[in-house]
PDB file of C-alpha atoms in Angstrom:
ATOM      1  CA  MET A 137      -0.408  -0.251  -0.017  1.00 71.00           C
ATOM      2  CA  ASN A 138       1.974   3.445  -0.682  1.00 75.00           C
ATOM      3  CA  PRO A 139       1.670   6.165   1.462  1.00 81.00           C
ATOM      4  CA  SER A 140      -1.435   8.346   0.770  1.00 88.00           C
ATOM      5  CA  ILE A 141      -3.706  10.662   2.747  1.00 94.00           C
ATOM      6  CA  GLU A 142      -6.590   8.723   3.357  1.00 93.00           C
ATOM      7  CA  ASN A 143      -4.856   6.170   5.259  1.00 92.00           C
ATOM      8  CA  ILE A 144      -3.586   8.383   7.897  1.00 97.00           C
ATOM      9  CA  LYS A 145      -6.111   7.561  10.850  1.00 97.00           C
ATOM     10  CA  HIS A 146      -3.354   6.966  13.605  1.00 98.00           C
ATOM     11  CA  ILE A 147      -0.632   9.607  14.545  1.00 98.00           C
ATOM     12  CA  LEU A 148       2.377   8.927  16.578  1.00 98.00           C
ATOM     13  CA  VAL A 149       4.809  11.327  17.853  1.00 98.00           C
ATOM     14  CA  ILE A 150       7.654  10.086  19.477  1.00 98.00           C
ATOM     15  CA  GLY A 151       9.199  12.116  22.042  1.00 97.00           C
ATOM     16  CA  SER A 152       7.073  14.321  24.741  1.00 97.00           C
ATOM     17  CA  GLY A 153       8.732  17.403  25.316  1.00 93.00           C
ATOM     18  CA  ALA A 154       7.715  20.617  24.554  1.00 92.00           C
ATOM     19  CA  MET A 155       7.831  19.985  20.393  1.00 95.00           C
ATOM     20  CA  GLY A 156       6.438  16.424  20.508  1.00 97.00           C
ATOM     21  CA  SER A 157       3.962  17.167  22.980  1.00 97.00           C
ATOM     22  CA  GLN A 158       2.330  20.268  21.067  1.00 97.00           C
ATOM     23  CA  ILE A 159       2.785  18.454  17.831  1.00 98.00           C
ATOM     24  CA  GLY A 160       0.246  15.442  19.209  1.00 98.00           C
ATOM     25  CA  MET A 161      -1.632  17.971  20.584  1.00 98.00           C
ATOM     26  CA  VAL A 162      -2.362  19.733  17.074  1.00 98.00           C
ATOM     27  CA  ALA A 163      -2.485  16.428  15.139  1.00 98.00           C
ATOM     28  CA  ALA A 164      -5.827  15.801  17.567  1.00 98.00           C
ATOM     29  CA  LEU A 165      -7.127  19.072  17.102  1.00 97.00           C
ATOM     30  CA  ALA A 166      -6.715  18.406  13.376  1.00 97.00           C
ATOM     31  CA  GLY A 167      -9.488  15.047  14.404  1.00 97.00           C
ATOM     32  CA  TYR A 168      -6.418  12.564  14.240  1.00 98.00           C
ATOM     33  CA  ARG A 169      -6.347   9.665  16.867  1.00 98.00           C
ATOM     34  CA  VAL A 170      -3.068  10.583  18.353  1.00 98.00           C
ATOM     35  CA  THR A 171      -0.305   8.972  20.884  1.00 98.00           C
ATOM     36  CA  VAL A 172       2.622  10.385  21.959  1.00 98.00           C
ATOM     37  CA  GLN A 173       4.987   7.518  23.289  1.00 98.00           C
ATOM     38  CA  ASP A 174       7.930   8.743  25.611  1.00 97.00           C
ATOM     39  CA  ILE A 175      10.620   6.267  27.301  1.00 96.00           C
ATOM     40  CA  ALA A 176      10.022   8.246  30.528  1.00 95.00           C
ATOM     41  CA  GLU A 177       6.448   8.221  32.503  1.00 96.00           C
ATOM     42  CA  ASP A 178       7.244  11.840  34.213  1.00 96.00           C
ATOM     43  CA  MET A 179       7.749  13.219  30.905  1.00 96.00           C
ATOM     44  CA  LEU A 180       4.404  11.936  29.787  1.00 97.00           C
ATOM     45  CA  ALA A 181       2.515  13.051  32.705  1.00 97.00           C
ATOM     46  CA  ARG A 182       3.418  16.672  32.673  1.00 96.00           C
ATOM     47  CA  ALA A 183       2.971  16.528  28.964  1.00 97.00           C
ATOM     48  CA  LYS A 184      -0.645  15.933  29.230  1.00 97.00           C
ATOM     49  CA  GLU A 185      -0.582  18.197  32.408  1.00 97.00           C
ATOM     50  CA  GLN A 186       0.035  20.745  30.384  1.00 96.00           C
ATOM     51  CA  LEU A 187      -1.600  20.170  27.560  1.00 97.00           C
ATOM     52  CA  THR A 188      -5.184  19.558  29.405  1.00 96.00           C
ATOM     53  CA  SER A 189      -3.996  23.094  31.078  1.00 96.00           C
ATOM     54  CA  ARG A 190      -3.415  24.900  27.879  1.00 94.00           C
ATOM     55  CA  MET A 191      -6.733  23.297  26.179  1.00 95.00           C
ATOM     56  CA  GLN A 192      -8.370  24.631  29.410  1.00 95.00           C
ATOM     57  CA  ALA A 193      -7.070  28.405  29.202  1.00 94.00           C
ATOM     58  CA  ASN A 194      -7.959  28.600  25.106  1.00 93.00           C
ATOM     59  CA  VAL A 195     -11.999  27.317  26.917  1.00 94.00           C
ATOM     60  CA  ALA A 196     -11.563  30.607  29.187  1.00 94.00           C
ATOM     61  CA  LYS A 197     -10.097  32.602  26.264  1.00 94.00           C
ATOM     62  CA  GLY A 198     -13.338  31.577  23.991  1.00 93.00           C
ATOM     63  CA  ARG A 199     -10.759  30.451  21.294  1.00 91.00           C
ATOM     64  CA  ALA A 200     -11.912  26.779  21.631  1.00 90.00           C
ATOM     65  CA  SER A 201     -15.304  25.094  22.974  1.00 92.00           C
ATOM     66  CA  GLN A 202     -15.342  22.477  26.145  1.00 94.00           C
ATOM     67  CA  ALA A 203     -16.780  19.847  23.460  1.00 94.00           C
ATOM     68  CA  ASP A 204     -13.976  20.869  21.105  1.00 93.00           C
ATOM     69  CA  ALA A 205     -11.452  20.822  23.591  1.00 94.00           C
ATOM     70  CA  ASP A 206     -12.778  17.216  25.653  1.00 95.00           C
ATOM     71  CA  ALA A 207     -12.547  15.711  22.364  1.00 96.00           C
ATOM     72  CA  ALA A 208      -9.118  16.490  21.003  1.00 96.00           C
ATOM     73  CA  LEU A 209      -8.007  15.361  24.501  1.00 97.00           C
ATOM     74  CA  GLY A 210      -9.846  12.214  24.389  1.00 97.00           C
ATOM     75  CA  ARG A 211      -8.001  11.574  20.606  1.00 98.00           C
ATOM     76  CA  LEU A 212      -4.844  11.805  22.449  1.00 98.00           C
ATOM     77  CA  SER A 213      -3.216   8.949  24.575  1.00 97.00           C
ATOM     78  CA  PHE A 214       0.380   8.666  26.259  1.00 98.00           C
ATOM     79  CA  SER A 215       2.045   5.900  26.060  1.00 98.00           C
ATOM     80  CA  THR A 216       5.900   3.958  26.996  1.00 98.00           C
ATOM     81  CA  ASP A 217       4.858   1.047  24.619  1.00 97.00           C
ATOM     82  CA  LEU A 218       6.596   1.566  21.643  1.00 98.00           C
ATOM     83  CA  ALA A 219       5.887  -1.512  20.120  1.00 98.00           C
ATOM     84  CA  ALA A 220       1.915  -1.026  21.341  1.00 98.00           C
ATOM     85  CA  ALA A 221       2.212   2.636  19.619  1.00 98.00           C
ATOM     86  CA  ALA A 222       4.228   1.709  16.926  1.00 98.00           C
ATOM     87  CA  ALA A 223       1.363  -1.391  15.615  1.00 98.00           C
ATOM     88  CA  ASP A 224      -0.761   0.729  13.503  1.00 97.00           C
ATOM     89  CA  ALA A 225       0.621   3.879  13.495  1.00 98.00           C
ATOM     90  CA  ASP A 226       0.048   5.342   9.578  1.00 98.00           C
ATOM     91  CA  PHE A 227       2.371   8.302  10.055  1.00 98.00           C
ATOM     92  CA  VAL A 228       4.977   8.557  12.691  1.00 98.00           C
ATOM     93  CA  ILE A 229       6.633  12.101  13.227  1.00 98.00           C
ATOM     94  CA  GLU A 230       9.908  11.609  15.655  1.00 98.00           C
ATOM     95  CA  ALA A 231      10.740  14.651  18.048  1.00 97.00           C
ATOM     96  CA  ALA A 232      12.805  12.906  19.864  1.00 95.00           C
ATOM     97  CA  THR A 233      16.750  14.719  21.244  1.00 89.00           C
ATOM     98  CA  GLU A 234      18.576  15.513  18.869  1.00 86.00           C
ATOM     99  CA  ARG A 235      21.289  13.055  19.047  1.00 89.00           C
ATOM    100  CA  LEU A 236      21.822  11.479  15.567  1.00 92.00           C
ATOM    101  CA  GLU A 237      22.470   7.659  17.364  1.00 95.00           C
ATOM    102  CA  LEU A 238      19.293   7.654  19.378  1.00 96.00           C
ATOM    103  CA  LYS A 239      17.270   9.087  16.284  1.00 97.00           C
ATOM    104  CA  GLN A 240      18.827   5.832  14.485  1.00 97.00           C
ATOM    105  CA  HIS A 241      18.029   3.779  17.097  1.00 98.00           C
ATOM    106  CA  ILE A 242      14.305   4.858  17.187  1.00 98.00           C
ATOM    107  CA  PHE A 243      14.028   4.650  13.107  1.00 98.00           C
ATOM    108  CA  THR A 244      15.433   0.833  13.052  1.00 98.00           C
ATOM    109  CA  GLN A 245      12.470  -0.363  15.783  1.00 98.00           C
ATOM    110  CA  LEU A 246       9.939   1.777  13.973  1.00 98.00           C
ATOM    111  CA  GLY A 247      11.015   0.012  10.324  1.00 98.00           C
ATOM    112  CA  GLU A 248      10.245  -2.700  12.107  1.00 98.00           C
ATOM    113  CA  LEU A 249       7.367  -2.069  14.414  1.00 98.00           C
ATOM    114  CA  THR A 250       5.303  -0.371  12.225  1.00 98.00           C
ATOM    115  CA  PRO A 251       2.834  -1.420   9.286  1.00 97.00           C
ATOM    116  CA  ALA A 252       4.420  -1.146   5.688  1.00 96.00           C
ATOM    117  CA  HIS A 253       2.196   1.761   4.527  1.00 96.00           C
ATOM    118  CA  ALA A 254       3.753   4.069   7.366  1.00 98.00           C
ATOM    119  CA  ILE A 255       5.157   7.601   6.614  1.00 98.00           C
ATOM    120  CA  LEU A 256       8.026   7.835   8.753  1.00 98.00           C
ATOM    121  CA  ALA A 257       8.964  11.504   9.690  1.00 98.00           C
ATOM    122  CA  THR A 258      11.607  13.457  11.925  1.00 98.00           C
ATOM    123  CA  ASN A 259      10.823  16.863  13.270  1.00 97.00           C
ATOM    124  CA  SER A 260      14.844  17.357  13.585  1.00 94.00           C
ATOM    125  CA  SER A 261      15.804  21.139  12.784  1.00 88.00           C
ATOM    126  CA  THR A 262      19.486  20.174  11.550  1.00 84.00           C
ATOM    127  CA  LEU A 263      19.508  16.710  10.469  1.00 90.00           C
ATOM    128  CA  GLY A 264      17.989  15.437   7.592  1.00 94.00           C
ATOM    129  CA  SER A 265      16.204  12.965   6.827  1.00 97.00           C
ATOM    130  CA  SER A 266      18.760  10.976   5.384  1.00 97.00           C
ATOM    131  CA  LYS A 267      20.533  10.626   7.878  1.00 96.00           C
ATOM    132  CA  VAL A 268      18.014   8.133   9.258  1.00 97.00           C
ATOM    133  CA  ALA A 269      16.497   7.062   6.426  1.00 97.00           C
ATOM    134  CA  GLU A 270      18.760   3.557   5.676  1.00 97.00           C
ATOM    135  CA  ALA A 271      17.920   2.722   9.617  1.00 97.00           C
ATOM    136  CA  SER A 272      14.364   2.360   8.393  1.00 98.00           C
ATOM    137  CA  GLY A 273      14.844  -0.006   5.772  1.00 97.00           C
ATOM    138  CA  ARG A 274      12.000   1.996   4.007  1.00 97.00           C
ATOM    139  CA  PRO A 275      14.174   5.142   2.908  1.00 98.00           C
ATOM    140  CA  GLU A 276      11.695   6.352   0.178  1.00 98.00           C
ATOM    141  CA  GLN A 277       9.013   7.297   3.034  1.00 98.00           C
ATOM    142  CA  VAL A 278      10.791   8.715   5.271  1.00 98.00           C
ATOM    143  CA  CYS A 279      11.160  13.203   5.573  1.00 98.00           C
ATOM    144  CA  ASN A 280      11.582  16.300   7.687  1.00 98.00           C
ATOM    145  CA  MET A 281       8.165  17.519   8.934  1.00 98.00           C
ATOM    146  CA  HIS A 282       9.542  20.445  10.642  1.00 98.00           C
ATOM    147  CA  PHE A 283       7.476  22.001  13.250  1.00 97.00           C
ATOM    148  CA  PHE A 284       8.242  25.562  15.102  1.00 93.00           C
ATOM    149  CA  ASN A 285       8.672  26.514  18.501  1.00 87.00           C
ATOM    150  CA  PRO A 286       5.552  26.871  20.002  1.00 89.00           C
ATOM    151  CA  ALA A 287       3.999  24.269  17.128  1.00 95.00           C
ATOM    152  CA  LEU A 288       0.249  24.929  18.605  1.00 94.00           C
ATOM    153  CA  VAL A 289       1.133  28.726  17.209  1.00 93.00           C
ATOM    154  CA  MET A 290       3.589  28.735  14.308  1.00 95.00           C
ATOM    155  CA  LYS A 291       2.125  28.200  10.578  1.00 97.00           C
ATOM    156  CA  CYS A 292       5.086  26.796   8.989  1.00 98.00           C
ATOM    157  CA  VAL A 293       6.212  23.164   8.823  1.00 98.00           C
ATOM    158  CA  GLU A 294       9.435  22.936   5.994  1.00 98.00           C
ATOM    159  CA  VAL A 295       9.342  19.744   4.352  1.00 98.00           C
ATOM    160  CA  VAL A 296      12.252  18.069   3.408  1.00 98.00           C
ATOM    161  CA  ARG A 297      12.932  15.562   0.939  1.00 97.00           C
ATOM    162  CA  ASN A 298      15.977  12.862   0.834  1.00 97.00           C
ATOM    163  CA  GLU A 299      17.542  11.538  -2.217  1.00 97.00           C
ATOM    164  CA  ALA A 300      14.897   8.229  -1.921  1.00 97.00           C
ATOM    165  CA  THR A 301      11.548  10.270  -0.789  1.00 98.00           C
ATOM    166  CA  SER A 302       8.953   9.083  -3.092  1.00 97.00           C
ATOM    167  CA  GLN A 303       6.906  11.765  -4.465  1.00 97.00           C
ATOM    168  CA  ALA A 304       3.741   9.698  -3.169  1.00 97.00           C
ATOM    169  CA  THR A 305       5.331  10.409   0.753  1.00 98.00           C
ATOM    170  CA  VAL A 306       6.584  14.258  -0.110  1.00 98.00           C
ATOM    171  CA  ASP A 307       2.462  14.959  -0.977  1.00 97.00           C
ATOM    172  CA  THR A 308       0.445  13.290   1.368  1.00 98.00           C
ATOM    173  CA  THR A 309       3.210  14.948   4.080  1.00 98.00           C
ATOM    174  CA  LEU A 310       2.990  18.127   2.321  1.00 98.00           C
ATOM    175  CA  GLU A 311      -1.293  17.351   2.949  1.00 98.00           C
ATOM    176  CA  LEU A 312      -0.889  16.077   6.029  1.00 98.00           C
ATOM    177  CA  ALA A 313       0.065  19.705   7.420  1.00 98.00           C
ATOM    178  CA  ARG A 314      -2.258  20.879   5.758  1.00 98.00           C
ATOM    179  CA  ARG A 315      -4.994  19.461   7.445  1.00 98.00           C
ATOM    180  CA  PHE A 316      -3.254  20.253  10.539  1.00 98.00           C
ATOM    181  CA  GLY A 317      -4.365  24.047   9.883  1.00 97.00           C
ATOM    182  CA  LYS A 318      -0.490  24.540   8.924  1.00 98.00           C
ATOM    183  CA  GLU A 319       1.143  26.567   5.665  1.00 98.00           C
ATOM    184  CA  PRO A 320       3.817  23.820   4.463  1.00 98.00           C
ATOM    185  CA  VAL A 321       6.800  24.676   2.370  1.00 98.00           C
ATOM    186  CA  LEU A 322       8.598  22.120   0.820  1.00 98.00           C
ATOM    187  CA  ILE A 323      12.493  22.286   0.159  1.00 98.00           C
ATOM    188  CA  ASN A 324      13.765  20.083  -2.596  1.00 97.00           C
ATOM    189  CA  ARG A 325      17.025  19.057  -1.522  1.00 95.00           C
ATOM    190  CA  GLU A 326      18.665  18.906   1.827  1.00 95.00           C
ATOM    191  CA  ILE A 327      20.680  21.730   3.038  1.00 91.00           C
ATOM    192  CA  PRO A 328      22.125  22.011   7.244  1.00 86.00           C
ATOM    193  CA  GLY A 329      19.799  24.300   8.743  1.00 86.00           C
ATOM    194  CA  PHE A 330      16.824  24.074   5.704  1.00 93.00           C
ATOM    195  CA  VAL A 331      15.486  27.622   4.651  1.00 95.00           C
ATOM    196  CA  ALA A 332      13.835  29.098   8.135  1.00 93.00           C
ATOM    197  CA  ASN A 333      16.966  28.509  10.156  1.00 88.00           C
ATOM    198  CA  ARG A 334      19.400  29.774   7.153  1.00 89.00           C
ATOM    199  CA  LEU A 335      17.650  32.945   7.100  1.00 92.00           C
ATOM    200  CA  MET A 336      17.841  33.815  10.954  1.00 90.00           C
ATOM    201  CA  GLY A 337      21.213  32.935  10.634  1.00 90.00           C
ATOM    202  CA  ALA A 338      21.808  35.283   8.366  1.00 93.00           C
ATOM    203  CA  ILE A 339      20.097  37.971   9.765  1.00 96.00           C
ATOM    204  CA  GLN A 340      21.675  36.807  13.544  1.00 95.00           C
ATOM    205  CA  LYS A 341      24.984  37.159  11.852  1.00 95.00           C
ATOM    206  CA  GLU A 342      24.714  40.708  10.877  1.00 97.00           C
ATOM    207  CA  ALA A 343      23.612  41.809  14.240  1.00 98.00           C
ATOM    208  CA  LEU A 344      25.454  40.315  15.728  1.00 97.00           C
ATOM    209  CA  ALA A 345      28.828  41.417  14.109  1.00 96.00           C
ATOM    210  CA  LEU A 346      27.268  45.218  14.051  1.00 98.00           C
ATOM    211  CA  HIS A 347      27.150  44.950  17.585  1.00 97.00           C
ATOM    212  CA  ALA A 348      30.257  43.722  17.936  1.00 96.00           C
ATOM    213  CA  ALA A 349      31.792  46.440  15.953  1.00 97.00           C
ATOM    214  CA  GLY A 350      29.793  49.174  18.585  1.00 97.00           C
ATOM    215  CA  ILE A 351      28.002  50.096  14.979  1.00 98.00           C
ATOM    216  CA  ALA A 352      24.414  50.382  17.544  1.00 98.00           C
ATOM    217  CA  THR A 353      23.003  48.682  20.441  1.00 98.00           C
ATOM    218  CA  LEU A 354      21.086  45.937  20.952  1.00 97.00           C
ATOM    219  CA  GLU A 355      17.879  47.714  21.668  1.00 98.00           C
ATOM    220  CA  ASP A 356      18.249  50.174  18.700  1.00 98.00           C
ATOM    221  CA  ILE A 357      19.130  47.240  15.796  1.00 98.00           C
ATOM    222  CA  ASP A 358      16.569  45.567  17.693  1.00 98.00           C
ATOM    223  CA  THR A 359      13.991  48.473  17.113  1.00 98.00           C
ATOM    224  CA  THR A 360      15.617  48.954  13.734  1.00 98.00           C
ATOM    225  CA  ALA A 361      14.515  45.419  12.660  1.00 97.00           C
ATOM    226  CA  LYS A 362      10.826  46.052  13.506  1.00 98.00           C
ATOM    227  CA  THR A 363      10.140  49.750  12.232  1.00 98.00           C
ATOM    228  CA  ALA A 364      11.598  49.627   9.462  1.00 98.00           C
ATOM    229  CA  LEU A 365      11.493  45.899   7.886  1.00 97.00           C
ATOM    230  CA  GLY A 366       8.434  45.230   9.898  1.00 97.00           C
ATOM    231  CA  HIS A 367       9.612  42.093  12.504  1.00 96.00           C
ATOM    232  CA  PRO A 368       7.524  41.057  14.553  1.00 95.00           C
ATOM    233  CA  MET A 369      11.207  40.743  17.194  1.00 96.00           C
ATOM    234  CA  GLY A 370      14.368  41.984  16.579  1.00 97.00           C
ATOM    235  CA  PRO A 371      16.888  39.409  16.179  1.00 98.00           C
ATOM    236  CA  PHE A 372      18.452  39.545  19.529  1.00 98.00           C
ATOM    237  CA  GLU A 373      15.177  39.471  21.475  1.00 97.00           C
ATOM    238  CA  LEU A 374      14.558  36.109  19.087  1.00 95.00           C
ATOM    239  CA  MET A 375      17.536  34.759  19.889  1.00 96.00           C
ATOM    240  CA  ASP A 376      16.642  35.002  23.760  1.00 96.00           C
ATOM    241  CA  MET A 377      12.942  33.729  22.844  1.00 92.00           C
ATOM    242  CA  VAL A 378      14.655  30.944  21.377  1.00 88.00           C
ATOM    243  CA  GLY A 379      16.858  29.847  23.938  1.00 93.00           C
ATOM    244  CA  LEU A 380      21.019  30.917  22.924  1.00 95.00           C
ATOM    245  CA  ASP A 381      22.148  27.101  24.447  1.00 94.00           C
ATOM    246  CA  VAL A 382      19.395  26.273  21.200  1.00 88.00           C
ATOM    247  CA  ILE A 383      20.747  28.805  18.689  1.00 91.00           C
ATOM    248  CA  ASP A 384      25.069  27.806  19.779  1.00 93.00           C
ATOM    249  CA  PHE A 385      23.661  23.662  19.535  1.00 88.00           C
ATOM    250  CA  ILE A 386      22.450  24.923  15.732  1.00 85.00           C
ATOM    251  CA  ALA A 387      25.430  26.063  14.718  1.00 89.00           C
ATOM    252  CA  GLN A 388      27.546  23.788  16.394  1.00 89.00           C
ATOM    253  CA  ALA A 389      25.701  21.224  13.917  1.00 84.00           C
ATOM    254  CA  THR A 390      25.634  23.270  11.233  1.00 85.00           C
ATOM    255  CA  TYR A 391      28.972  23.562  11.626  1.00 88.00           C
ATOM    256  CA  ALA A 392      30.042  19.719  11.937  1.00 86.00           C
ATOM    257  CA  GLU A 393      28.050  19.373   8.852  1.00 83.00           C
ATOM    258  CA  THR A 394      29.418  21.714   6.551  1.00 86.00           C
ATOM    259  CA  ASN A 395      33.436  22.652   7.919  1.00 89.00           C
ATOM    260  CA  ASP A 396      32.888  26.218   6.859  1.00 90.00           C
ATOM    261  CA  ASP A 397      34.877  29.210   8.881  1.00 90.00           C
ATOM    262  CA  ALA A 398      31.591  31.205   8.358  1.00 88.00           C
ATOM    263  CA  ASP A 399      28.999  28.509  10.260  1.00 89.00           C
ATOM    264  CA  ARG A 400      31.515  28.327  13.135  1.00 91.00           C
ATOM    265  CA  PRO A 401      29.008  29.152  16.207  1.00 93.00           C
ATOM    266  CA  ASP A 402      29.431  32.940  17.720  1.00 95.00           C
ATOM    267  CA  PRO A 403      31.911  33.731  20.515  1.00 95.00           C
ATOM    268  CA  ALA A 404      29.431  36.031  22.329  1.00 96.00           C
ATOM    269  CA  ILE A 405      26.526  33.767  22.251  1.00 97.00           C
ATOM    270  CA  THR A 406      28.935  30.411  23.826  1.00 96.00           C
ATOM    271  CA  ASP A 407      30.275  33.076  26.367  1.00 97.00           C
ATOM    272  CA  LEU A 408      26.562  33.451  27.779  1.00 98.00           C
ATOM    273  CA  VAL A 409      25.713  29.845  27.413  1.00 97.00           C
ATOM    274  CA  GLU A 410      28.980  29.159  29.292  1.00 97.00           C
ATOM    275  CA  GLN A 411      27.507  31.702  31.831  1.00 97.00           C
ATOM    276  CA  GLY A 412      23.992  30.337  31.892  1.00 97.00           C
ATOM    277  CA  ARG A 413      22.173  32.692  30.281  1.00 97.00           C
ATOM    278  CA  LEU A 414      20.154  31.006  28.131  1.00 97.00           C
ATOM    279  CA  GLY A 415      17.040  33.914  27.620  1.00 96.00           C
ATOM    280  CA  ARG A 416      14.314  34.063  28.759  1.00 95.00           C
ATOM    281  CA  LYS A 417      13.643  30.985  29.940  1.00 93.00           C
ATOM    282  CA  SER A 418      16.919  30.859  32.867  1.00 96.00           C
ATOM    283  CA  GLY A 419      15.746  34.930  32.731  1.00 96.00           C
ATOM    284  CA  ARG A 420      18.666  36.505  31.488  1.00 97.00           C
ATOM    285  CA  GLY A 421      20.320  36.374  27.654  1.00 98.00           C
ATOM    286  CA  TRP A 422      21.055  39.492  25.992  1.00 98.00           C
ATOM    287  CA  TYR A 423      19.135  41.207  28.034  1.00 98.00           C
ATOM    288  CA  ASP A 424      18.178  40.939  31.526  1.00 97.00           C
ATOM    289  CA  TYR A 425      13.880  39.578  32.310  1.00 96.00           C
ATOM    290  CA  SER A 426      14.490  39.010  35.903  1.00 91.00           C
TER     291      SER A 426
END
């Protein structure tokens, strides 16, 4: 059976962190039966609690009806049992930690445990799916389906094909993203950072250079991006929101891939990370949020 949108009834999301749990909720809100799987019981419990709380807040604010919220939560289940969750999964979105050996292990298991027609997608923002495709035993049904944080809010989904990805897999993944209420973009060839992170990285690199040279303050660079270019946030504000540790990790992964000096992690960001200044989540990054 070839991949097709009509075959998708049950979606399996692997990883119950912020990205995985929200992707699961997006799929449940779109009417799909969803299982969020993780090896850690406490992570699953926290994900369930946070999603329930979030849906209750949406009802209170009039963004969703109680019936719709209850129905979506009813379609969502949480499990530590990968074999049971994968047995009838039609589409898998892997959102585990960004470690290649872990992802390869997961895709080896998925290739053995899921039905033959299932599409296996990775949410990785740095690793192209070609790195896990062979492990799955079905490279033509593997691609990147990269959501943006917070997945419940952000509209963009990058669908990235590898050299073996079939057109049926691409078409089905794009259509699934649309049914999730997203606006997917197709990236026809793997490239480190895909499109969004490369655009973001280019702006950040110039902002960092302007600041390091004393051309303008953080505040004035951010203000210029917002008032002249119409960006909702300035580059330094955005880095703090994403997390400077995440920015640093993406740069490290890109540099490891390209070996190009232009892609080296910025020492100013690395220094802030080493000081524990990770951005909003730690209370201090480029700016002080305390």
